[in-house]
Short mmCIF file of C-alpha atoms in Angstrom, two decimals:
data_model
loop_
_atom_site.label_atom_id
_atom_site.label_comp_id
_atom_site.label_asym_id
_atom_site.label_seq_id
_atom_site.Cartn_x
_atom_site.Cartn_y
_atom_site.Cartn_z
CA MET D 460 8.99 -19.39 21.94
CA THR D 461 6.88 -16.23 22.13
CA ALA D 462 4.72 -15.45 19.10
CA THR D 463 4.14 -11.81 18.17
CA THR D 464 0.80 -11.17 16.45
CA VAL D 465 -0.57 -7.81 15.30
CA VAL D 466 -4.26 -7.13 14.68
CA HIS D 467 -4.76 -3.86 12.80
CA LEU D 468 -8.15 -2.13 13.03
CA LEU D 469 -8.57 -0.02 9.90
CA ARG D 470 -11.31 2.60 9.79
CA HIS D 471 -13.05 3.15 6.45
CA GLY D 472 -12.36 6.22 4.31
CA GLU D 473 -14.49 9.28 3.73
CA VAL D 474 -18.09 8.61 2.69
CA ASP D 475 -20.07 10.42 0.00
CA ASN D 476 -22.62 12.10 2.28
CA PRO D 477 -23.58 15.54 0.90
CA ASP D 478 -26.62 15.81 3.18
CA ARG D 479 -24.42 15.11 6.22
CA ILE D 480 -26.80 12.65 7.83
CA LEU D 481 -25.76 10.17 10.45
CA TYR D 482 -25.85 7.10 8.23
CA GLY D 483 -24.99 4.42 10.79
CA ARG D 484 -25.90 1.01 9.37
CA LEU D 485 -27.99 2.34 6.47
CA PRO D 486 -27.20 0.72 3.10
CA ASP D 487 -25.89 2.42 -0.05
CA PHE D 488 -23.41 4.78 1.54
CA HIS D 489 -20.22 4.50 -0.49
CA LEU D 490 -16.76 6.03 -0.37
CA SER D 491 -16.33 9.45 -1.93
CA ASP D 492 -13.53 10.02 -4.43
CA ALA D 493 -11.38 11.24 -1.54
CA GLY D 494 -12.40 8.20 0.48
CA ALA D 495 -11.29 5.87 -2.31
CA ARG D 496 -7.92 7.61 -2.34
CA MET D 497 -7.72 7.26 1.44
CA ALA D 498 -8.28 3.53 1.05
CA GLU D 499 -5.42 3.35 -1.43
CA LEU D 500 -3.09 5.23 0.92
CA ALA D 501 -4.06 2.97 3.81
CA ALA D 502 -3.42 -0.12 1.67
CA GLY D 503 0.01 1.23 0.77
CA TRP D 504 0.86 1.61 4.44
CA PHE D 505 0.65 -2.17 4.81
CA ASP D 506 3.18 -2.86 2.04
CA GLY D 507 5.88 -5.22 3.25
CA ARG D 508 3.88 -6.43 6.23
CA ASP D 509 3.12 -10.12 6.72
CA ILE D 510 -0.67 -9.90 6.43
CA ALA D 511 -2.28 -13.31 6.91
CA ALA D 512 -5.98 -12.40 7.07
CA LEU D 513 -8.27 -9.61 5.92
CA TYR D 514 -11.73 -9.05 7.38
CA SER D 515 -14.33 -6.34 6.89
CA SER D 516 -17.58 -5.04 8.25
CA PRO D 517 -20.39 -5.94 5.81
CA LEU D 518 -21.22 -2.27 5.14
CA GLU D 519 -20.29 -0.96 1.69
CA ARG D 520 -17.86 1.72 2.85
CA ALA D 521 -15.83 -0.81 4.80
CA GLN D 522 -15.70 -3.34 1.95
CA GLU D 523 -14.64 -0.60 -0.46
CA THR D 524 -11.85 0.40 1.95
CA ALA D 525 -10.68 -3.22 2.17
CA ALA D 526 -10.63 -3.71 -1.62
CA PRO D 527 -7.26 -2.02 -2.41
CA LEU D 528 -5.57 -4.00 0.34
CA ALA D 529 -7.09 -7.23 -0.98
CA GLU D 530 -5.71 -6.40 -4.41
CA ARG D 531 -2.22 -5.72 -3.04
CA THR D 532 -2.07 -8.82 -0.85
CA GLY D 533 -4.13 -11.29 -2.89
CA LEU D 534 -6.19 -12.04 0.19
CA GLU D 535 -9.92 -12.62 0.15
CA VAL D 536 -11.98 -10.04 2.05
CA ARG D 537 -14.05 -11.99 4.53
CA LEU D 538 -17.07 -10.33 6.09
CA ASP D 539 -17.70 -10.45 9.82
CA ALA D 540 -20.87 -8.87 11.21
CA ARG D 541 -19.13 -8.24 14.53
CA LEU D 542 -17.16 -5.46 12.83
CA ILE D 543 -20.28 -3.52 11.82
CA GLU D 544 -20.98 0.07 12.80
CA SER D 545 -22.67 0.53 16.17
CA ALA D 546 -26.46 0.69 16.17
CA ASN D 547 -27.80 4.22 16.60
CA LYS D 548 -31.36 5.46 17.15
CA LEU D 549 -30.50 8.71 15.36
CA GLU D 550 -29.38 7.18 12.07
CA GLY D 551 -30.99 8.70 9.02
CA ARG D 552 -31.18 12.09 10.74
CA ARG D 553 -29.11 15.20 10.14
CA VAL D 554 -27.37 15.69 13.47
CA THR D 555 -25.64 18.98 14.26
CA GLY D 556 -24.54 20.67 17.44
CA ARG D 557 -27.53 23.00 17.21
CA SER D 558 -30.06 20.22 16.60
CA LEU D 559 -28.71 18.24 19.54
CA ARG D 560 -29.36 21.25 21.77
CA THR D 561 -32.77 22.28 20.43
CA ASP D 562 -34.61 19.38 18.78
CA PRO D 563 -36.74 17.57 21.40
CA THR D 564 -37.04 14.47 19.19
CA LEU D 565 -33.26 14.13 19.41
CA LEU D 566 -32.90 15.29 23.00
CA ARG D 567 -35.13 12.50 24.32
CA HIS D 568 -32.46 9.97 23.33
CA LEU D 569 -29.61 11.76 25.12
CA TYR D 570 -30.52 11.21 28.76
CA ASN D 571 -27.67 8.81 29.55
CA PRO D 572 -24.25 9.25 27.93
CA LEU D 573 -22.79 6.37 29.94
CA THR D 574 -24.71 3.55 28.22
CA PRO D 575 -25.23 5.38 25.76
CA SER D 576 -28.99 5.87 25.63
CA TRP D 577 -28.98 6.78 21.92
CA GLY D 578 -27.48 3.57 20.64
CA GLU D 579 -25.83 0.22 21.13
CA PRO D 580 -24.39 -0.14 24.65
CA TYR D 581 -20.64 0.28 24.88
CA GLN D 582 -20.36 -3.04 26.70
CA GLU D 583 -22.00 -4.85 23.77
CA ILE D 584 -19.76 -3.12 21.23
CA ALA D 585 -16.70 -4.02 23.29
CA ALA D 586 -17.78 -7.65 23.64
CA ARG D 587 -18.22 -8.23 19.91
CA MET D 588 -15.03 -6.37 18.98
CA VAL D 589 -12.93 -8.18 21.59
CA ALA D 590 -14.35 -11.48 20.33
CA VAL D 591 -13.41 -10.79 16.72
CA VAL D 592 -9.93 -9.58 17.69
CA LYS D 593 -9.34 -12.79 19.64
CA ALA D 594 -10.56 -14.94 16.75
CA VAL D 595 -8.46 -13.10 14.18
CA ARG D 596 -5.40 -13.15 16.44
CA LYS D 597 -5.71 -16.92 16.69
CA GLU D 598 -5.98 -17.26 12.91
CA ALA D 599 -3.02 -14.97 12.19
CA TRP D 600 -0.88 -16.29 15.06
CA GLY D 601 2.69 -15.05 14.68
CA ARG D 602 1.77 -12.81 11.74
CA GLU D 603 -0.51 -9.79 11.13
CA ALA D 604 -4.18 -9.30 10.24
CA VAL D 605 -6.40 -6.40 9.21
CA CYS D 606 -10.02 -5.80 10.22
CA VAL D 607 -11.86 -2.94 8.51
CA SER D 608 -14.45 -1.38 10.77
CA HIS D 609 -15.88 1.93 11.96
CA GLN D 610 -14.92 4.71 14.32
CA LEU D 611 -16.89 3.86 17.44
CA PRO D 612 -16.32 0.08 17.36
CA ILE D 613 -12.59 0.61 16.85
CA TRP D 614 -12.33 3.23 19.58
CA THR D 615 -14.33 1.05 21.96
CA ALA D 616 -12.09 -1.94 21.21
CA ARG D 617 -9.03 0.17 21.95
CA ARG D 618 -10.43 1.45 25.24
CA ALA D 619 -11.34 -2.09 26.25
CA ALA D 620 -7.86 -3.33 25.33
CA GLU D 621 -6.28 -0.56 27.39
CA ARG D 622 -8.65 -1.29 30.29
CA ARG D 623 -10.12 2.20 30.26
CA ARG D 624 -13.73 3.07 30.98
CA LEU D 625 -15.82 2.70 27.84
CA TRP D 626 -17.94 5.85 28.01
CA HIS D 627 -16.19 8.91 26.63
CA ARG D 628 -16.60 12.18 24.76
CA PRO D 629 -17.16 11.43 21.05
CA ASP D 630 -15.20 14.53 20.02
CA ARG D 631 -12.07 13.15 21.70
CA ARG D 632 -11.80 9.87 19.83
CA GLN D 633 -8.46 9.16 18.19
CA CYS D 634 -9.75 7.30 15.16
CA ASN D 635 -9.71 9.42 12.01
CA LEU D 636 -10.69 8.40 8.50
CA ALA D 637 -8.65 5.47 7.11
CA SER D 638 -6.60 5.43 10.32
CA VAL D 639 -4.96 2.27 11.65
CA THR D 640 -5.15 1.21 15.29
CA SER D 641 -2.67 -1.63 15.83
CA LEU D 642 -2.94 -4.10 18.70
CA THR D 643 0.32 -6.00 19.23
CA PHE D 644 0.26 -9.20 21.23
CA GLU D 645 2.98 -11.44 22.58
CA ASP D 646 1.18 -14.76 22.67
CA GLN D 647 -2.17 -13.68 24.17
CA ARG D 648 -0.90 -10.65 26.08
CA LEU D 649 -1.40 -7.16 24.69
CA VAL D 650 1.95 -5.39 24.78
CA SER D 651 1.30 -2.20 22.80
CA VAL D 652 -1.31 -0.13 20.99
CA GLY D 653 -0.21 1.88 17.97
CA TYR D 654 -2.03 4.49 15.93
CA THR D 655 -1.26 6.02 12.55
CA GLU D 656 -3.04 8.07 9.90
CA PRO D 657 -1.86 6.98 6.43
CA ALA D 658 -4.36 9.29 4.72
CA ALA D 659 -3.76 12.40 6.84
CA GLU D 660 -2.77 14.44 3.77
CA LEU D 661 -6.35 14.17 2.51
CA TYR D 662 -8.14 15.27 5.65
CA GLY D 663 -10.32 18.32 5.12
CA ALA D 664 -10.91 21.12 7.55
CA GLY D 665 -14.66 20.55 7.88
CA PRO D 666 -16.36 18.91 10.88
CA GLN D 667 -17.23 15.23 10.74
CA VAL D 668 -20.17 13.34 12.20
CA PRO D 669 -18.92 11.48 15.30
CA GLY D 670 -19.27 7.74 14.98
CA ALA D 671 -20.07 7.82 11.29
#
C-alpha cells in the first residue's frame, strides 16, 4: 500500500535587524516582535496535521520560529546542521543595490552567479538539503514532518526537487518570511510541491535582504 509522506520546509520569521546587514550564519540575530507573531501564525497553520517530527536549523531565528509549533504539538525541536543558512562571504556587511554596483570590495565576489562565487555552492546546498529531506521523510513515513530553515536552502531544495537548474535570480525566489514549502511524496516519489504564506498579513512593504 502506498504511503503518503509530507515534508514541510518552514522559513523563519522576520529578524530584528535595524542595521539591515546580511547576517547569514552570524549568532545573536533573533526574531523581531513581528517575526515572533509570524512564527505563531505559521504554527497555527499546522493545526490538525499529523506532524511526527520537528527539526530546525541551529541558528537562533530558526529555533525561535520552531518553538510555537513545538508547544502546539508537544514535539521536541531537534537541531540539524544541514538546515543551516548558506555560507556567504558578504555576511556582516550592509548590502544594498547601490553597494553591489559601486563597492569594489563587494564586486570582487560577484564574478560568477552560477556557482555562486559569493557563497556556498548551490550544489552543496542542494546535497545537504536533499539528504535531510530524505532522512526526515524516512522517519515520518506515512505522516508529516516540519524542518525550519532559511530562504536560500529551502529554495534550492525546491529547485532540486523539481529538477530545475539551481542557479537563479535571488529576487525571484518564492520563499517569503514564515512561508511553508511542502514536498509531498508517495513512497519515495515526489508527487507535488505546495507553497503557502501563513503570515502574509504581517508582511511589510519594505525591501528584504535576499537569502537572509
